[in-house]
Coordinates of C-alpha atoms and ligand atoms in Angstrom, one line a residue:
M1 CA -110.0 -64.6 -150.0
A2 CA -113.1 -64.2 -147.9
I3 CA -113.2 -61.5 -145.7
N4 CA -113.9 -62.1 -141.9
I5 CA -114.4 -59.1 -140.2
K6 CA -116.3 -59.2 -137.2
R7 CA -117.6 -56.4 -134.9
P8 CA -115.3 -55.0 -132.1
N9 CA -115.3 -56.6 -128.9
G10 CA -118.2 -55.3 -126.7
T11 CA -120.5 -53.9 -128.9
E12 CA -123.7 -55.8 -130.1
D13 CA -126.0 -55.8 -133.3
V14 CA -129.6 -55.1 -132.6
L15 CA -131.2 -57.0 -135.6
P16 CA -134.5 -56.1 -136.8
K17 CA -136.5 -59.0 -134.8
D18 CA -135.5 -57.3 -131.7
V19 CA -135.6 -54.0 -132.4
H20 CA -139.3 -53.4 -130.7
K21 CA -137.6 -54.7 -127.2
W22 CA -135.5 -51.2 -127.6
L23 CA -138.5 -49.2 -129.2
T24 CA -140.3 -50.2 -125.8
V25 CA -137.6 -49.0 -123.9
E26 CA -137.5 -45.8 -126.3
K27 CA -141.1 -45.3 -125.8
I28 CA -141.6 -45.3 -122.2
V29 CA -138.4 -43.5 -121.4
R30 CA -139.4 -40.7 -123.6
E31 CA -143.1 -40.6 -122.7
T32 CA -142.2 -40.4 -118.6
A33 CA -139.7 -38.0 -119.1
E34 CA -142.0 -35.4 -121.2
N35 CA -144.9 -36.0 -118.4
F36 CA -142.3 -34.8 -116.0
G37 CA -141.5 -31.9 -118.3
F38 CA -138.4 -33.0 -119.5
G39 CA -137.6 -31.8 -123.3
E40 CA -135.0 -33.8 -125.6
I41 CA -131.2 -33.0 -126.3
R42 CA -128.9 -34.4 -128.5
I43 CA -125.0 -33.5 -128.1
P44 CA -122.2 -34.7 -130.5
T45 CA -120.6 -38.4 -129.5
F46 CA -116.8 -36.9 -129.0
E47 CA -116.0 -33.9 -127.2
N48 CA -112.8 -32.2 -126.1
T49 CA -111.0 -34.7 -123.6
D50 CA -110.5 -31.7 -121.3
L51 CA -114.0 -31.8 -120.9
F52 CA -114.0 -35.4 -119.2
M53 CA -111.4 -34.6 -116.9
R54 CA -112.5 -31.4 -115.3
S55 CA -115.8 -33.2 -115.0
V56 CA -116.3 -37.1 -114.4
G57 CA -112.5 -36.4 -112.5
E58 CA -108.7 -37.5 -113.2
T59 CA -108.8 -39.8 -110.3
T60 CA -111.8 -42.0 -111.7
D61 CA -111.9 -45.3 -113.2
V62 CA -113.5 -43.6 -116.2
V63 CA -111.1 -41.2 -116.8
Q64 CA -107.9 -43.5 -115.8
K65 CA -108.6 -46.5 -117.8
E66 CA -111.8 -46.5 -120.1
M67 CA -112.0 -43.3 -122.4
Y68 CA -111.5 -43.9 -126.0
T69 CA -109.6 -40.8 -127.1
V70 CA -107.8 -39.8 -130.2
M71 CA -105.6 -37.1 -131.4
A72 CA -106.8 -35.1 -134.0
K73 CA -104.4 -33.0 -135.7
E74 CA -103.9 -30.4 -132.5
T75 CA -106.4 -31.6 -130.5
K76 CA -107.2 -34.3 -128.2
F77 CA -111.2 -35.8 -128.2
T78 CA -113.0 -38.6 -126.7
L79 CA -115.7 -40.5 -127.2
R80 CA -118.3 -39.4 -124.5
P81 CA -118.0 -42.1 -121.5
E82 CA -121.3 -40.7 -120.3
G83 CA -124.1 -38.2 -121.1
T84 CA -123.8 -35.5 -118.2
A85 CA -120.5 -33.4 -119.1
G86 CA -121.5 -33.1 -122.6
T87 CA -125.2 -32.1 -122.0
I88 CA -124.2 -29.5 -119.1
R89 CA -121.7 -28.0 -121.4
A90 CA -124.7 -27.7 -124.0
M91 CA -126.6 -26.3 -121.8
L92 CA -123.9 -23.6 -121.2
Q93 CA -123.0 -23.2 -124.3
N94 CA -126.3 -22.8 -125.8
G95 CA -127.4 -20.1 -122.9
L96 CA -130.3 -22.9 -121.3
L97 CA -129.1 -21.8 -118.0
N98 CA -130.0 -17.8 -118.5
E99 CA -133.4 -18.9 -119.5
A100 CA -136.4 -20.3 -117.0
L101 CA -135.2 -22.5 -114.2
P102 CA -135.3 -25.3 -113.2
Q103 CA -133.9 -26.1 -116.9
R104 CA -134.7 -30.0 -117.5
V105 CA -133.2 -32.2 -120.8
F106 CA -133.8 -35.8 -121.4
Y107 CA -131.4 -38.0 -123.8
I108 CA -131.1 -41.5 -125.2
L109 CA -127.3 -42.1 -126.6
S110 CA -124.4 -44.3 -126.7
C111 CA -121.6 -44.1 -124.3
F112 CA -117.9 -45.4 -124.8
R113 CA -115.9 -47.1 -122.1
H114 CA -112.9 -49.2 -122.6
E115 CA -114.1 -52.0 -119.7
R116 CA -113.5 -55.7 -119.8
P117 CA -116.9 -56.9 -121.7
Q118 CA -119.1 -59.0 -120.0
A119 CA -122.9 -59.5 -119.2
G120 CA -124.3 -56.2 -118.6
R121 CA -120.7 -54.3 -119.1
L122 CA -120.4 -53.7 -122.8
R123 CA -117.8 -51.2 -124.3
E124 CA -120.3 -49.4 -126.6
F125 CA -123.5 -49.2 -124.6
H126 CA -126.4 -47.1 -124.3
Q127 CA -127.9 -44.8 -121.7
F128 CA -131.5 -43.0 -121.2
G129 CA -130.5 -39.9 -118.8
L130 CA -131.6 -36.7 -117.7
E131 CA -130.7 -33.8 -115.9
M132 CA -132.3 -30.6 -113.9
A133 CA -130.4 -27.8 -113.3
G134 CA -131.8 -24.8 -111.1
S135 CA -132.8 -26.6 -107.7
A136 CA -131.2 -27.4 -104.8
S137 CA -134.5 -28.5 -102.9
P138 CA -134.5 -31.9 -101.7
C139 CA -137.7 -32.2 -103.7
A140 CA -136.1 -31.9 -107.2
D141 CA -133.9 -35.3 -105.7
A142 CA -137.4 -36.7 -105.0
E143 CA -139.0 -35.8 -108.6
V144 CA -136.1 -37.4 -110.5
I145 CA -136.1 -40.5 -108.5
S146 CA -139.6 -40.7 -108.6
L147 CA -139.2 -40.3 -112.5
A148 CA -136.8 -43.5 -112.7
K149 CA -138.9 -45.6 -110.4
T150 CA -142.4 -44.6 -112.4
I151 CA -140.1 -45.7 -115.7
L152 CA -139.2 -48.8 -114.3
D153 CA -142.6 -49.5 -112.9
R154 CA -144.0 -48.9 -116.6
L155 CA -141.5 -51.2 -118.0
E156 CA -143.4 -53.8 -115.2
L157 CA -140.1 -54.2 -113.6
K158 CA -140.0 -56.1 -110.6
N159 CA -137.4 -56.9 -107.4
I160 CA -135.5 -53.6 -108.3
E161 CA -134.1 -52.2 -104.9
L162 CA -133.7 -48.0 -104.8
Y163 CA -130.6 -47.5 -102.6
I164 CA -130.0 -44.1 -101.5
N165 CA -126.6 -42.0 -99.7
S166 CA -125.7 -39.0 -99.4
I167 CA -121.9 -37.9 -100.2
G168 CA -122.1 -34.4 -98.6
C169 CA -120.9 -31.5 -99.7
P170 CA -116.8 -30.3 -100.1
E171 CA -117.3 -29.0 -96.7
C172 CA -118.2 -32.3 -95.0
R173 CA -116.4 -34.0 -97.9
A174 CA -113.1 -32.6 -96.4
K175 CA -113.5 -34.5 -93.2
Y176 CA -114.7 -37.6 -94.4
H177 CA -111.8 -37.6 -96.9
E178 CA -109.1 -36.9 -93.7
A179 CA -111.1 -39.9 -91.6
L180 CA -110.4 -42.4 -95.0
R181 CA -106.8 -41.2 -95.3
A182 CA -106.4 -42.3 -91.5
Y183 CA -108.0 -45.6 -92.2
F184 CA -106.5 -46.9 -94.9
S185 CA -102.8 -45.9 -94.5
D186 CA -102.6 -48.2 -91.8
R187 CA -102.9 -50.8 -95.0
K188 CA -101.8 -49.0 -97.4
E189 CA -99.5 -52.1 -98.8
E190 CA -102.3 -54.1 -99.4
L191 CA -104.3 -51.2 -101.9
C192 CA -103.9 -51.6 -105.3
E193 CA -101.7 -49.4 -107.1
T194 CA -104.5 -47.2 -108.7
C195 CA -105.9 -46.7 -104.9
L196 CA -102.7 -45.9 -103.5
S197 CA -102.6 -42.8 -105.5
R198 CA -106.5 -42.1 -104.6
L199 CA -105.2 -42.2 -101.3
E200 CA -103.8 -38.5 -101.2
K201 CA -106.0 -37.6 -104.1
N202 CA -109.2 -38.5 -103.8
P203 CA -109.7 -41.4 -100.9
M204 CA -113.7 -41.7 -101.3
R205 CA -112.6 -43.6 -104.7
I206 CA -111.1 -46.2 -103.2
L207 CA -114.3 -47.3 -102.1
D208 CA -115.7 -47.5 -105.8
C209 CA -112.9 -49.9 -106.7
K210 CA -113.8 -53.0 -108.4
S211 CA -110.3 -55.0 -107.0
P212 CA -111.5 -57.8 -103.9
I213 CA -108.3 -57.1 -102.1
C214 CA -109.6 -53.1 -101.9
G215 CA -113.0 -53.9 -101.4
D216 CA -112.5 -56.4 -98.4
I217 CA -109.9 -53.3 -96.7
A218 CA -112.8 -50.6 -97.4
K219 CA -115.3 -53.1 -95.6
D220 CA -114.8 -51.6 -92.2
A221 CA -114.0 -47.5 -93.6
P222 CA -115.9 -45.2 -91.6
L223 CA -119.1 -43.7 -93.4
I224 CA -119.6 -40.5 -94.9
L225 CA -123.2 -40.3 -92.8
D226 CA -121.4 -39.7 -89.6
Y227 CA -119.8 -37.0 -91.1
L228 CA -122.6 -34.6 -93.4
C229 CA -123.0 -31.0 -92.1
E230 CA -125.9 -29.4 -90.8
E231 CA -127.5 -28.3 -93.9
C232 CA -126.3 -31.8 -96.2
S233 CA -127.7 -34.1 -93.5
D234 CA -131.1 -31.7 -93.2
H235 CA -131.5 -32.3 -97.2
F236 CA -131.0 -36.0 -96.7
E237 CA -134.0 -36.1 -93.9
K238 CA -136.2 -34.1 -96.2
L239 CA -135.7 -36.5 -99.4
K240 CA -136.1 -39.5 -97.0
G241 CA -139.6 -37.7 -96.0
Y242 CA -140.2 -36.7 -99.8
L243 CA -139.6 -40.4 -100.8
D244 CA -142.0 -41.6 -98.0
T245 CA -144.9 -39.3 -99.0
L246 CA -144.4 -40.3 -102.5
G247 CA -144.9 -44.5 -101.5
I248 CA -141.3 -44.9 -102.8
E249 CA -139.5 -47.4 -100.6
Y250 CA -135.4 -47.0 -100.8
K251 CA -132.9 -48.5 -98.2
I252 CA -129.8 -46.0 -96.9
N253 CA -126.4 -47.7 -98.2
P254 CA -123.6 -45.5 -97.1
K255 CA -121.4 -47.3 -99.2
I256 CA -122.7 -45.9 -102.4
V257 CA -120.0 -43.3 -103.6
R258 CA -120.3 -43.5 -107.6
G259 CA -117.6 -43.7 -110.0
L260 CA -118.1 -40.0 -111.2
D261 CA -116.3 -37.2 -109.3
Y262 CA -119.0 -34.7 -109.7
Y263 CA -121.6 -35.6 -107.4
T264 CA -122.6 -33.8 -104.2
K265 CA -125.2 -34.5 -101.2
T266 CA -127.4 -37.1 -102.8
V267 CA -126.6 -40.2 -104.5
F268 CA -128.6 -43.2 -105.7
E269 CA -128.8 -46.5 -107.4
F270 CA -131.5 -49.0 -108.4
V271 CA -130.2 -52.1 -108.5
T272 CA -131.7 -56.0 -109.4
T273 CA -129.6 -58.7 -108.2
E274 CA -131.5 -60.9 -111.4
I275 CA -128.9 -60.1 -113.9
G276 CA -125.1 -61.1 -112.5
A277 CA -122.8 -58.6 -111.4
Q278 CA -123.7 -55.6 -113.3
G279 CA -127.1 -55.2 -111.7
T280 CA -127.3 -51.3 -111.3
V281 CA -129.8 -50.5 -113.8
C282 CA -129.7 -47.0 -113.0
G283 CA -127.4 -44.2 -111.2
G284 CA -127.4 -40.8 -110.6
G285 CA -127.4 -38.1 -107.9
R286 CA -127.0 -34.4 -107.3
Y287 CA -123.9 -32.3 -108.6
D288 CA -124.5 -28.9 -107.6
G289 CA -120.9 -27.6 -107.7
L290 CA -120.3 -29.2 -111.7
I291 CA -121.5 -26.1 -113.3
E292 CA -119.7 -23.7 -112.0
Q293 CA -116.6 -26.3 -112.2
L294 CA -117.4 -26.2 -115.9
G295 CA -117.1 -22.0 -116.5
G296 CA -120.7 -21.5 -115.7
Q297 CA -122.5 -19.9 -112.8
K298 CA -123.5 -21.5 -109.8
V299 CA -126.6 -23.5 -110.5
P300 CA -127.1 -26.6 -108.3
A301 CA -128.2 -29.7 -110.6
L302 CA -129.0 -33.6 -110.6
G303 CA -129.8 -35.9 -112.4
F304 CA -129.3 -39.8 -113.3
A305 CA -128.5 -42.4 -116.0
M306 CA -130.1 -45.8 -116.8
G307 CA -128.5 -48.6 -118.7
I308 CA -130.2 -49.2 -121.6
E309 CA -128.7 -52.9 -122.1
R310 CA -129.0 -53.6 -118.7
L311 CA -132.7 -52.6 -118.5
L312 CA -133.3 -54.9 -121.7
L313 CA -131.4 -57.9 -120.0
T314 CA -134.0 -57.7 -116.5
M315 CA -136.7 -57.6 -118.7
E316 CA -135.7 -60.4 -120.8
K317 CA -135.2 -62.6 -117.3
Q318 CA -138.6 -61.3 -116.3
G319 CA -140.5 -61.8 -119.3
C320 CA -141.7 -58.2 -119.1
P321 CA -143.9 -57.4 -122.1
Y322 CA -142.8 -55.4 -125.1
L323 CA -144.5 -53.6 -127.5
T324 CA -146.0 -55.7 -130.3
P325 CA -143.7 -54.8 -133.5
K326 CA -146.1 -53.8 -136.4
T327 CA -146.0 -56.7 -139.1
C328 CA -147.0 -56.5 -143.0
D329 CA -150.7 -55.6 -143.1
I330 CA -151.4 -56.3 -146.6
Y331 CA -149.2 -58.7 -149.3
F332 CA -150.0 -58.3 -152.9
A333 CA -149.0 -61.3 -155.0
T334 CA -148.5 -60.5 -158.5
M335 CA -148.8 -62.1 -161.7
G336 CA -147.5 -60.3 -164.4
E337 CA -146.4 -56.4 -165.5
E338 CA -149.5 -54.9 -165.7
A339 CA -150.8 -56.6 -162.0
L340 CA -147.3 -55.3 -160.3
I341 CA -147.9 -51.9 -161.7
K342 CA -151.5 -52.2 -160.3
A343 CA -149.9 -53.2 -157.0
M344 CA -147.3 -50.3 -157.1
A345 CA -150.4 -48.0 -157.3
L346 CA -152.5 -50.1 -154.6
A347 CA -149.3 -50.2 -152.0
K348 CA -148.6 -46.7 -152.6
E349 CA -152.1 -45.3 -151.3
L350 CA -152.2 -48.0 -148.4
R351 CA -148.8 -46.4 -147.4
E352 CA -150.1 -42.9 -147.1
Y353 CA -153.1 -44.5 -144.8
G354 CA -150.4 -45.9 -142.5
Y355 CA -150.5 -49.4 -143.3
R356 CA -147.7 -51.4 -144.1
A357 CA -148.1 -52.9 -147.4
E358 CA -145.9 -55.0 -149.2
Y359 CA -145.5 -56.8 -152.7
D360 CA -143.0 -58.8 -154.9
V361 CA -139.7 -57.0 -155.7
V362 CA -137.6 -60.1 -156.8
G363 CA -139.8 -61.7 -159.8
R364 CA -140.7 -64.6 -157.6
G365 CA -143.5 -67.4 -159.1
L366 CA -147.0 -67.0 -157.4
K367 CA -146.2 -70.0 -155.0
A368 CA -142.7 -68.5 -153.5
Q369 CA -144.6 -65.3 -153.4
M370 CA -147.6 -66.4 -151.1
K371 CA -144.9 -68.6 -149.1
Y372 CA -142.9 -65.1 -148.7
A373 CA -146.3 -63.7 -147.6
N374 CA -146.4 -66.5 -144.8
K375 CA -143.1 -66.5 -143.6
I376 CA -143.5 -62.2 -143.0
G377 CA -146.6 -62.9 -140.8
A378 CA -149.0 -60.9 -143.4
S379 CA -152.1 -59.8 -141.9
F380 CA -154.0 -59.9 -145.5
T381 CA -153.1 -61.1 -149.1
I382 CA -154.5 -60.0 -152.4
V383 CA -153.8 -62.2 -155.3
L384 CA -153.7 -60.2 -158.7
G385 CA -153.6 -61.5 -162.0
D386 CA -154.9 -60.8 -165.6
N387 CA -158.6 -61.7 -164.7
E388 CA -158.6 -59.5 -161.7
L389 CA -157.3 -56.6 -163.5
A390 CA -159.7 -57.6 -166.5
E391 CA -162.7 -57.8 -163.8
G392 CA -161.8 -55.1 -161.9
V393 CA -162.2 -57.4 -158.4
A394 CA -160.0 -59.4 -156.4
K395 CA -160.2 -61.6 -153.6
L396 CA -159.0 -60.2 -150.1
K397 CA -157.9 -63.2 -147.7
E398 CA -157.7 -62.8 -144.2
M399 CA -154.5 -65.2 -143.4
E400 CA -155.4 -66.5 -140.2
S401 CA -159.3 -67.2 -140.5
G402 CA -158.4 -67.7 -144.1
K403 CA -161.9 -66.1 -144.8
E404 CA -161.9 -64.5 -148.2
T405 CA -163.9 -61.0 -149.3
A406 CA -164.2 -59.7 -153.1
V407 CA -162.8 -56.4 -153.2
K408 CA -163.0 -53.5 -156.0
L409 CA -159.4 -52.4 -157.3
D410 CA -161.5 -49.0 -157.6
E411 CA -160.4 -45.8 -156.2
K412 CA -162.4 -46.8 -153.1
F413 CA -160.0 -49.5 -152.2
C414 CA -158.3 -48.2 -149.8
V415 CA -161.7 -47.6 -148.0
N416 CA -162.6 -50.4 -148.3
F417 CA -159.5 -52.2 -147.1
D418 CA -159.9 -49.7 -144.0
S419 CA -163.0 -50.8 -142.9
L420 CA -162.6 -55.0 -143.4
Y421 CA -158.8 -54.0 -141.6
I422 CA -161.2 -52.6 -138.9
D423 CA -163.2 -55.3 -138.8
K424 CA -160.3 -57.9 -138.3
V425 CA -159.4 -55.7 -135.0
M426 CA -162.9 -56.3 -133.8
D427 CA -163.0 -59.8 -134.0
S428 CA -159.7 -60.2 -132.4
I429 CA -161.4 -57.9 -129.8
E430 CA -164.1 -60.1 -129.2
E431 CA -161.7 -62.9 -129.3
A432 CA -160.0 -61.9 -126.4
G433 CA -163.0 -61.2 -124.3
G434 CA -163.0 -57.4 -124.7
E435 CA -159.2 -57.1 -123.9
L436 CA -158.0 -54.4 -126.1
D437 CA -154.3 -54.8 -126.7
L438 CA -153.3 -51.1 -128.3
G439 CA -149.6 -52.7 -128.9
A440 CA -151.0 -55.5 -130.9
Q441 CA -153.6 -54.3 -133.0
F442 CA -152.2 -51.2 -133.8
G443 CA -148.4 -51.3 -134.2
L444 CA -145.8 -49.6 -132.0
D445 CA -147.2 -46.1 -132.8
G446 CA -151.2 -47.0 -131.3
H447 CA -152.6 -45.8 -134.2
V448 CA -155.9 -46.1 -134.1
H449 CA -157.5 -44.3 -137.3
D450 CA -159.8 -41.6 -136.4
E451 CA -160.6 -37.7 -136.8
H452 CA -157.6 -37.0 -134.9
C453 CA -155.0 -39.3 -136.2
N454 CA -153.6 -36.8 -139.0
C455 CA -152.4 -39.6 -141.4
G456 CA -153.2 -39.8 -144.8
C457 CA -156.5 -41.4 -144.8
C458 CA -158.2 -39.1 -142.2
K459 CA -157.0 -36.1 -144.5
E460 CA -158.3 -37.7 -147.2
D461 CA -161.7 -38.2 -145.8
T462 CA -161.6 -34.1 -144.6
D463 CA -160.4 -33.3 -148.5
N464 CA -163.5 -35.0 -149.3
G465 CA -165.6 -33.1 -146.8
Ligands
ATP501 P1 -120.8 -49.6 -112.8 O1 -120.8 -49.7 -111.2 O2 -121.8 -50.8 -113.1 O3 -119.1 -49.5 -113.3 P2 -120.8 -47.0 -113.0 O4 -121.1 -46.6 -111.8 O5 -119.8 -47.3 -113.8 O6 -121.7 -48.0 -113.3 P3 -122.7 -44.6 -114.8 O7 -121.6 -44.2 -114.9 O8 -123.2 -44.3 -113.2 O9 -122.3 -46.3 -114.3 O10 -123.8 -45.0 -115.9 C1 -125.1 -45.1 -115.1 C2 -125.5 -46.5 -116.0 O11 -125.3 -46.8 -117.2 C3 -125.2 -47.9 -114.7 O12 -125.9 -47.5 -113.8 C4 -125.3 -48.7 -115.7 O13 -126.9 -49.2 -115.8 C5 -124.9 -48.3 -117.5 N1 -123.1 -48.4 -117.4 C6 -122.5 -48.4 -117.0 N2 -121.3 -48.6 -117.5 C7 -121.9 -49.5 -118.7 C8 -121.4 -50.3 -119.4 N3 -120.0 -50.7 -119.5 N4 -122.2 -51.2 -119.9 C9 -123.3 -51.3 -120.1 N5 -124.0 -50.6 -119.4 C10 -123.2 -49.3 -118.5
MG502 MG1 -118.3 -48.4 -114.4

């Protein structure tokens, strides 16, 4: 009987033909985070369930409805629904907060939430996120918002609006909660069951409810900005000033409360209307109480997370550029065992130079091999057979132009290939009117062979003096 196992609902496969899109985003977020002084952190995929209960919050959708939890022996574990809780746990457990502050870390990771799958909403999705711990200044808020904005700009995304809000500190929040309770109590009967229980425990969560009825009731609810204490209000004013200084446009949206409980003061979202209802590509804010809540010292902190799938959906929609995937640089078509062995040796050497070299590993005939070379878009091909081996010379064919050059199959083969390769690059730059497209010419790592590139070829050059 044929087995018919499909991937679980709400998960996605990324195939080799699409992986360059992911690599584009990952490269740009990494580089930008590093430019801003952030170091990469890697944390476990699952944590003790308690960690999320205590940080994300027991009245949030994430904890109430969306967590994947397993009971293993006596302990409850949960697949991380987000990255902040685990990251702060790791910073505490490894003593990072005893080192020079602010500590700045970023991550690229998968998250798991049991949601209804739809465009832009998956059960396993990926986030790029970061956390900065040790600054209470609104200047830090502006810094992380500016980092997010830099990434969106470098990805060449357009029409993404930045919304900011302040949800105050526990002090202003207490007064606000009272006002919300008074407001929602009048229409208690109409609220969904979850919101009804939120009314007592955490009425601000009602504003984040996805039910249209609750959303409609919440339309005229009191606004947090009218309840901010002097310190929180001052913080928000200063942030706005810094954003103006940085030339970052924003809109104030007093309705943003964010889906996680740990936020204080600044919250923000970058939103596009171009990918349907799930348009928040980045969400974040300040969480001054979280570290203490998780058993650490009182260290103010903040961060954000971007949904990588939503970024990619928007990039696709807007036709944003990707780094060009590297294709095969040279394909050896071989006839006979001896030729195959020669191809293996030459390919090995070329790969040390940093080239992508391939030869037939199936045992196909010459015609089929050339067809394959064409299909994989090889830049150069070279046919090796008895004649070529006997003469020690073969024809290297540049596939696009059809131009053939005789090359010796000796110890200079790689060096000669290198210069022919560079000639080809130069020709295509000339054709493009002098425009150098690094991604297209040199592959994803932007590798230009020179004395600094540190790859096999240059090591050899210096070894040889
Ligand atoms: P939403 O309001 O869309 O449910 P959220 O407030 O639950 O988002 P966060 O927990 O702040 O989202 O996560 C940060 C980012 O991660 C979101 O802005 C979004 O880009 C992305 N994200 C969140 N949940 C999903 C999901 N289920 N599938 C894909 N991306 C997601
Ligand atoms: Mg959500």
